[in-house]
Short mmCIF file of C-alpha atoms and ligand atoms in Angstrom, two decimals:
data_model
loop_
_atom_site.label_atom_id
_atom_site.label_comp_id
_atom_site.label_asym_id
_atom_site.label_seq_id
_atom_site.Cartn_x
_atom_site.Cartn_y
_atom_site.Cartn_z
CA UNK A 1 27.67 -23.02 -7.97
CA UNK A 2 26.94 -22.89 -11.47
CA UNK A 3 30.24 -24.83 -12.50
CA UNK A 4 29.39 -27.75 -10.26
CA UNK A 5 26.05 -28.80 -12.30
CA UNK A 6 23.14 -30.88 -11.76
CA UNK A 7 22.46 -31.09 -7.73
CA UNK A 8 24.29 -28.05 -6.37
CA UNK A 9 20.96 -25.72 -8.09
CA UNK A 10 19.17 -27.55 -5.87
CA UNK A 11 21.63 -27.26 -2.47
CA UNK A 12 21.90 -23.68 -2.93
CA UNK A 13 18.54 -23.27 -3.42
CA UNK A 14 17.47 -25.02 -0.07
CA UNK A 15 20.06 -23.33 1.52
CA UNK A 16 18.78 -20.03 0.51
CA UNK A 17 15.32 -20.88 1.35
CA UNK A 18 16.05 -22.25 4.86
CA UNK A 19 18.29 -18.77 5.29
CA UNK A 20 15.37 -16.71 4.10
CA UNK A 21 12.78 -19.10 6.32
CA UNK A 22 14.12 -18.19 9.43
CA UNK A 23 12.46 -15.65 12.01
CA UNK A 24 15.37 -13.25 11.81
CA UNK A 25 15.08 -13.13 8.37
CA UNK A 26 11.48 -12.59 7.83
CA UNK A 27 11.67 -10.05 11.04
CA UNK A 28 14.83 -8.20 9.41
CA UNK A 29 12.14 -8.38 6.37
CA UNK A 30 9.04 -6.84 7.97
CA UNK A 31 11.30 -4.39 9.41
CA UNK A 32 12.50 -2.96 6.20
CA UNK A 33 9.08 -3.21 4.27
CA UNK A 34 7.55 -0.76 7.19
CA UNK A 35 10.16 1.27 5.91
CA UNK A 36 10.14 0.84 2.18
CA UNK A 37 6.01 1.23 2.88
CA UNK A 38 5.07 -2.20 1.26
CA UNK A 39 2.38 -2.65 4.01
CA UNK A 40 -1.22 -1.89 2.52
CA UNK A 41 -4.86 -1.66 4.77
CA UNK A 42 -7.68 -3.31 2.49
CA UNK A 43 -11.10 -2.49 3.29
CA UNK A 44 -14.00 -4.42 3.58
CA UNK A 45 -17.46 -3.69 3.67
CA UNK A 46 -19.78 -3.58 6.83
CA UNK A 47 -23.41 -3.48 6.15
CA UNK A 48 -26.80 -3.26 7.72
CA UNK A 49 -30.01 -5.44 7.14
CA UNK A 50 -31.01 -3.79 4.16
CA UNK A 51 -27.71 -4.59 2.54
CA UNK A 52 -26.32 -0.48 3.05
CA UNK A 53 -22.82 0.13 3.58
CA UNK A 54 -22.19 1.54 7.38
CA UNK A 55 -18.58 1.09 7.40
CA UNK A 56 -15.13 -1.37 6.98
CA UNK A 57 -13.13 -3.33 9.00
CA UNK A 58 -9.33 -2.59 7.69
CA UNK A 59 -6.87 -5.43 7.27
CA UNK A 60 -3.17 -5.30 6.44
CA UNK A 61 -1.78 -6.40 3.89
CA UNK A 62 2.30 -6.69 2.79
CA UNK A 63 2.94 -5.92 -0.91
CA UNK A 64 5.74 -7.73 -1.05
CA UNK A 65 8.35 -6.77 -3.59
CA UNK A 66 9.29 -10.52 -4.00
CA UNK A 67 6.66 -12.71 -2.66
CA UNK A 68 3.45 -10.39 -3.70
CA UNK A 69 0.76 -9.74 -1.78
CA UNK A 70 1.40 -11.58 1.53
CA UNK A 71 -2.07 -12.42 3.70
CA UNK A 72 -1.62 -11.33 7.36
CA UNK A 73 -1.55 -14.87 8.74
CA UNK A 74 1.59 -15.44 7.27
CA UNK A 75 3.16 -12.68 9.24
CA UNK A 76 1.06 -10.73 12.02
CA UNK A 77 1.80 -13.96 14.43
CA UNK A 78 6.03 -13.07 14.01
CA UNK A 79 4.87 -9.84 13.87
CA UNK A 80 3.10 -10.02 17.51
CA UNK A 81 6.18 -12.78 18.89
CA UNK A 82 8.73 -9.95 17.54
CA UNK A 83 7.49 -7.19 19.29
CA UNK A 84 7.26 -5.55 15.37
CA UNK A 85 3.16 -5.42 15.59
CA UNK A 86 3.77 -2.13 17.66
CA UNK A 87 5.58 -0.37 15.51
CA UNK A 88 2.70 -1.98 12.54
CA UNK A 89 0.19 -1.01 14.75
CA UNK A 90 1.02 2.22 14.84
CA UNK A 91 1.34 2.39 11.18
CA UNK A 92 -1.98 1.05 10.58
CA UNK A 93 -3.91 2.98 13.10
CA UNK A 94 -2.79 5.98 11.79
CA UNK A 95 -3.29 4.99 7.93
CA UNK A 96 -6.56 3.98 9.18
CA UNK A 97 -7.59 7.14 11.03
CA UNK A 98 -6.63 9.39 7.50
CA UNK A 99 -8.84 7.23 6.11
CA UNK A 100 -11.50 7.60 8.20
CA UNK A 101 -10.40 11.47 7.80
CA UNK A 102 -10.99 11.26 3.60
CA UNK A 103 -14.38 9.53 4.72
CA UNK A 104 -15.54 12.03 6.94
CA UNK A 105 -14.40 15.27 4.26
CA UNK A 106 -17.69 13.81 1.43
CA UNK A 107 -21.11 13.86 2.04
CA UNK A 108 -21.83 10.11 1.11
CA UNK A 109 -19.30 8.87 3.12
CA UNK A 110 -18.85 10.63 6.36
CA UNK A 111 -20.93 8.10 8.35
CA UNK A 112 -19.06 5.32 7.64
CA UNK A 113 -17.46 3.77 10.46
CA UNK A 114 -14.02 2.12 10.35
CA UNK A 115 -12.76 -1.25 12.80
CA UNK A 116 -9.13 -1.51 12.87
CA UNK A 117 -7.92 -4.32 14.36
CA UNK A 118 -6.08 -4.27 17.66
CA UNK A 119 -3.47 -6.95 18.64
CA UNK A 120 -3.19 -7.82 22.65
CA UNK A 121 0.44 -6.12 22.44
CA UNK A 122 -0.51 -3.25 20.84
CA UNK A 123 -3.03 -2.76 23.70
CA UNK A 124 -1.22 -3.63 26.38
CA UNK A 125 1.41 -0.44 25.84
CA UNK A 126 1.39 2.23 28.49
CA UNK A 127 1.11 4.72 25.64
CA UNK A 128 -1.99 3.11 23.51
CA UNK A 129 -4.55 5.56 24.78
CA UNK A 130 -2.49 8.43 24.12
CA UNK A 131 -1.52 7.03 20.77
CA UNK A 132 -5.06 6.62 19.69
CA UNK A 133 -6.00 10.45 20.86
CA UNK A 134 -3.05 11.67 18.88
CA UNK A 135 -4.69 9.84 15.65
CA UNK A 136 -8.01 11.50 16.69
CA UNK A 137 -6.32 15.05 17.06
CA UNK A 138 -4.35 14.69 14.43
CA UNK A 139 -6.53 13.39 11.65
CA UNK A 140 -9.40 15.43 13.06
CA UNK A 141 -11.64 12.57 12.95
CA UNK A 142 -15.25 11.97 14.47
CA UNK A 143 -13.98 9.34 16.79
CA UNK A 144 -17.29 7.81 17.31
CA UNK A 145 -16.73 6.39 13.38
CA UNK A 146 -13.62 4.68 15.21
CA UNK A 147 -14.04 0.78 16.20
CA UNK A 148 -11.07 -1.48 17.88
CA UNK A 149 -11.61 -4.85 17.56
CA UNK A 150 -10.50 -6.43 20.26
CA UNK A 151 -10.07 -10.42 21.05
CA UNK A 152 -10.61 -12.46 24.05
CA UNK A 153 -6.73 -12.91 24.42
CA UNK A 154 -6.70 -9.68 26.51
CA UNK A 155 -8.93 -10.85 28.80
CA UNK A 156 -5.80 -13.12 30.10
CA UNK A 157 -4.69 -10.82 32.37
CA UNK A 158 -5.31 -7.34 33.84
CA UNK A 159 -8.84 -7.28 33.35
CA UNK A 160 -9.11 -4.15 35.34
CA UNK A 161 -6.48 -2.56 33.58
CA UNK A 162 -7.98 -3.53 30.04
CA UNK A 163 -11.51 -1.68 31.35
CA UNK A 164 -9.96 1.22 32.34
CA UNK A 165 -8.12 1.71 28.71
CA UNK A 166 -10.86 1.16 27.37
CA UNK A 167 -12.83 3.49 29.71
CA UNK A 168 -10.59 6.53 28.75
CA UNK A 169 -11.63 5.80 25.07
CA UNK A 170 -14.91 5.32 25.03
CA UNK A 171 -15.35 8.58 26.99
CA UNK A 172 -14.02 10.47 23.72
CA UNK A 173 -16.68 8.37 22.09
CA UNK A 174 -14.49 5.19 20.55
CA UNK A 175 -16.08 1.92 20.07
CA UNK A 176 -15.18 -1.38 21.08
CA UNK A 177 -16.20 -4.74 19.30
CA UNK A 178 -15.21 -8.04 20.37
CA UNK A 179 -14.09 -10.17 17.80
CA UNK A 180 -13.89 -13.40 16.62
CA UNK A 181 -16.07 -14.18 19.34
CA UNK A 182 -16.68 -17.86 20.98
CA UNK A 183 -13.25 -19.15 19.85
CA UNK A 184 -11.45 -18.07 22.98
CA UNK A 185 -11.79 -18.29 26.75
CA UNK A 186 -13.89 -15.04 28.03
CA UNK A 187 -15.07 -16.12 31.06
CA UNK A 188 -19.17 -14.62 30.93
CA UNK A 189 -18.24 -12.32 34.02
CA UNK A 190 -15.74 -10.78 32.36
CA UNK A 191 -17.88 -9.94 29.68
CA UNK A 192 -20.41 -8.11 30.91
CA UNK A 193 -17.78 -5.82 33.08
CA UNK A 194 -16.11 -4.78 29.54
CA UNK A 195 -17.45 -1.75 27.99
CA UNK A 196 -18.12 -3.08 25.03
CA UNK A 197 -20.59 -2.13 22.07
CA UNK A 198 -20.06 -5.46 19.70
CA UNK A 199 -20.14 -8.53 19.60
CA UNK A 200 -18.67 -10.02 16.30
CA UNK A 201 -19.06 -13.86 15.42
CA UNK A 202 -16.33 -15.18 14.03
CA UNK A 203 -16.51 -16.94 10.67
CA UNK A 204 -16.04 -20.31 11.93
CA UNK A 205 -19.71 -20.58 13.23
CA UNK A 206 -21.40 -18.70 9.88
CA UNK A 207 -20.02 -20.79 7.56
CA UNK A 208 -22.00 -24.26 8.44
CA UNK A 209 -24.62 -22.31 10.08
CA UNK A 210 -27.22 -24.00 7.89
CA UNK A 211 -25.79 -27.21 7.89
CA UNK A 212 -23.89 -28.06 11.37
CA UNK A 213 -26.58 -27.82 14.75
CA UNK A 214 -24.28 -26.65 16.79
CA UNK A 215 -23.04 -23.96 14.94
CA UNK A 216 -26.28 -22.55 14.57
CA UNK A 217 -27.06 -23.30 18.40
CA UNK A 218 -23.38 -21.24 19.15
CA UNK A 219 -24.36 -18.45 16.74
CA UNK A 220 -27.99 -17.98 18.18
CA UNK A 221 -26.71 -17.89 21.44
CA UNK A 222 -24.09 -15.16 21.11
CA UNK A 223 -26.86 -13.14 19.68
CA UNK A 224 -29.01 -13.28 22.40
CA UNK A 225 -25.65 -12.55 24.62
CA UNK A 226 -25.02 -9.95 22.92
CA UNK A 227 -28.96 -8.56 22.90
CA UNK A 228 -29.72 -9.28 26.75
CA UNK A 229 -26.11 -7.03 27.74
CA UNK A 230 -27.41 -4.62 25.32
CA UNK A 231 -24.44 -5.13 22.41
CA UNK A 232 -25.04 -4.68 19.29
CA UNK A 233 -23.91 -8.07 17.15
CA UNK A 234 -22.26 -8.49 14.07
CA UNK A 235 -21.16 -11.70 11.78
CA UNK A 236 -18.16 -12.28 9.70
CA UNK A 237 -17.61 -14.39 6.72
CA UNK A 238 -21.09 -14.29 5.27
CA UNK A 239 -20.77 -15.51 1.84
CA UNK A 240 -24.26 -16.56 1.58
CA UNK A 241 -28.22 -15.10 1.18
CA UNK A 242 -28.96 -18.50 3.13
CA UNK A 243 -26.44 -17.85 6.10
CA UNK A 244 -27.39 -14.06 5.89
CA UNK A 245 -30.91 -15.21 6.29
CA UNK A 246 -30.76 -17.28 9.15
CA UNK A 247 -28.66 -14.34 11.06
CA UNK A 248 -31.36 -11.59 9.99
CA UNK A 249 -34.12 -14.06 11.07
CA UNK A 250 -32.20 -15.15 14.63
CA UNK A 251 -31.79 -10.90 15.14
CA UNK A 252 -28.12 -10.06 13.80
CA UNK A 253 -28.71 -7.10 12.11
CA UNK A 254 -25.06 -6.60 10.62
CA UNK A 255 -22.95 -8.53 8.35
CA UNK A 256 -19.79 -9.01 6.65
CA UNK A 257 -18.26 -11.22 4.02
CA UNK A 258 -17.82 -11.92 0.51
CA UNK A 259 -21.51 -11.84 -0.03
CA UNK A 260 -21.23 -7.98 -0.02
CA UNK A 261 -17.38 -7.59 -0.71
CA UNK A 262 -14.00 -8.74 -0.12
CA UNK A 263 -11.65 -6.75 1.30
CA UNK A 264 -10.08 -4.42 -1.04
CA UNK A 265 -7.37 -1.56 -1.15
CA UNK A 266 -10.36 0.97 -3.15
CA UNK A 267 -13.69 1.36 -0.89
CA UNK A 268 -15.19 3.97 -2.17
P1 C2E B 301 -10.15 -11.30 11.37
O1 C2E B 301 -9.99 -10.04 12.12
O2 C2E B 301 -11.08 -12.31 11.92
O3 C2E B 301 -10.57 -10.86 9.89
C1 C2E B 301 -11.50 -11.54 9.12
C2 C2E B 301 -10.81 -12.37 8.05
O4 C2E B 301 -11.80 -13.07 7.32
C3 C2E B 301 -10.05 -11.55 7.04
O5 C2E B 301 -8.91 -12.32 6.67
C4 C2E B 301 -11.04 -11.46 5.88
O6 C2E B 301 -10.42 -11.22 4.64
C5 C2E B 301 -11.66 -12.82 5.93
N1 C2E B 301 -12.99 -12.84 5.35
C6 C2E B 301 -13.84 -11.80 5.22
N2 C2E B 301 -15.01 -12.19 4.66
C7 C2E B 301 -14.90 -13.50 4.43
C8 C2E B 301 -15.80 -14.49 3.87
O7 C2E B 301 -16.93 -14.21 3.49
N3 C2E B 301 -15.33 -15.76 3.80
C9 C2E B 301 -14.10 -16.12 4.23
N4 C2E B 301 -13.73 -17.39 4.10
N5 C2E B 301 -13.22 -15.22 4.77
C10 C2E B 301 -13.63 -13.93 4.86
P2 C2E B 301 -7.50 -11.64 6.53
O8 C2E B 301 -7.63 -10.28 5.94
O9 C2E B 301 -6.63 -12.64 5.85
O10 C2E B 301 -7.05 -11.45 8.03
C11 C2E B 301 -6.78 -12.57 8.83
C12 C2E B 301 -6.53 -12.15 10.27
O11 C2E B 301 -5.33 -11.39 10.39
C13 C2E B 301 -7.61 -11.25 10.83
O12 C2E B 301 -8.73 -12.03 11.20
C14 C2E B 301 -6.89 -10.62 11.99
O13 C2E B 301 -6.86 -11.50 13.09
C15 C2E B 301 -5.49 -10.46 11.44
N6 C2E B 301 -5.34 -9.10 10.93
C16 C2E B 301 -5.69 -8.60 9.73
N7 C2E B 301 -5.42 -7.29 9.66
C17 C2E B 301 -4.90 -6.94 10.86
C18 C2E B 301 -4.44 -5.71 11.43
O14 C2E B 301 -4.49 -4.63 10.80
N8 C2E B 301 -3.95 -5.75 12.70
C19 C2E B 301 -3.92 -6.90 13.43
N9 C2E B 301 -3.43 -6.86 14.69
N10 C2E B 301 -4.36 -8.07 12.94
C20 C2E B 301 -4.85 -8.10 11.67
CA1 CA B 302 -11.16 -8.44 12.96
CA1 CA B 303 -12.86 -11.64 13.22
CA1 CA B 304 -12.00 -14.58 12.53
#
């Protein structure tokens, strides 16, 4: 290529790029990074009212050797289509649960709890309960410091089949939050047959809370949801005193965002 000049750099280099653009690739990708161990869990803060640490959610991450550090949106969607996210999953609960484990082994730590994010796939395999008690067993963790967010996308289908999962977990004491909640479809019915203990509002209400109506109308509403069925509520994406304000004032009690931390690979 080099000998032809000029244009062919820039042939090749399309060609390359729509090569390495395609699903396959990026699948045969992901595939080999779970391998190599380029994925990474960040951590990010949870805290209470008075601005205390209680806990993290974890989020993945892919070091990429090439590309850096890739943000989940650019591959947990191929991830889900590919059928991969169960093999991920399974990676990051367990990652997650040893870190719950190093939590729970210091003083200052060990009543932190730790949300790990739960795709509709993952939770829909015949195995998922198991695979969580395993973790539990195995890391010898205090599973009421686990949390699985879960979204409205599993309300679909099999509703009764999604409580009963859930059932099995909660009677060894796991939590359950909803997230990003209000941007899907959960009928209210539905809702108040899941056995639940969170509510989380997503970000896309917080962040004009004190400037858009209905966003603070939305955002008041879920927490008085989530207080009359007895759920506790938390917000995401609070990156303001104002915005934490208004949700302290309106009775959320729990926040997280870059007002207290972004995620990172080093909570201590
Ligand atoms: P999510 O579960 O709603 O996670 C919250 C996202 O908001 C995270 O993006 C977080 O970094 C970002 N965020 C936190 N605080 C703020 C803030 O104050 N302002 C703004 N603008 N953003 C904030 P991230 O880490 O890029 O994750 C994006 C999504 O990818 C997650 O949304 C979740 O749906 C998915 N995801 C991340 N980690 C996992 C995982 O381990 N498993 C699965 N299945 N999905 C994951
Ligand atoms: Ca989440
Ligand atoms: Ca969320
Ligand atoms: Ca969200």
């Amino acid at each position: 290529a080099k000998a032809s000049g000029g244009n062919s750099f820039r042939f090749f280099d399309k060609d390359m790029l729509d090569i390495v653009n395609t699903r396959a690739a990026l699948e045969a990708d992901m595939r080999h990074g779970l391998q190599q161990e380029q994925f990474v869990l960040y951590y990010q803060p949870q805290v209470n009212s008075a601005g205390v640490v209680t806990g993290a959610e974890a989020l993945v991450r892919w070091q990429h050797p090439q590309k850096g550090l890739v943000p989940p949106s650019d591959f947990i969607p191929l991830a889900e289509e590919s059928g991969l996210i169960l093999s991920l999953g399974a990676w990051i609960l367990d990652t997650a649960c040893a870190k719950l484990a190093e939590w729970q082994s210091s003083e200052d730590t060990k009543n932190r709890t730790l949300a790990v994010n739960v795709s509709a796939r993952q939770f829909r395999q015949n195995d998922f309960v198991a695979q969580v008690l395993d973790n539990i067993a195995r890391h010898h963790i205090d599973a009421s410091k686990l949390k699985l967010e879960l979204t409205e996308s599993l309300l679909v289908d099999n509703v009764e089949a999604t409580i009963d999962k859930m059932n099995q977990l909660k009677t060894r004491g796991v939590g359950f939050s909803l997230d990003d909640f209000g941007t899907g479809y959960s009928s209210l019915s539905y809702l108040k047959r899941l056995p639940l203990d969170q509510l989380k509002i997503d970000q896309s209400f917080v962040r004009d809370i004190l400037s858009n109506n209905n966003d603070a109308v939305i955002t008041r509403t879920i927490i008085a949801l989530g207080q009359s069925l007895g759920l506790a509520v938390i917000a995401e994406g609070v990156e303001t005193i104002g915005q934490r304000d208004f949700l302290q004032q309106q009775g959320c009690l729990s926040y997280q965002g870059y007002l207290y931390g972004k995620p990172s690979a080093d909570l201590r």
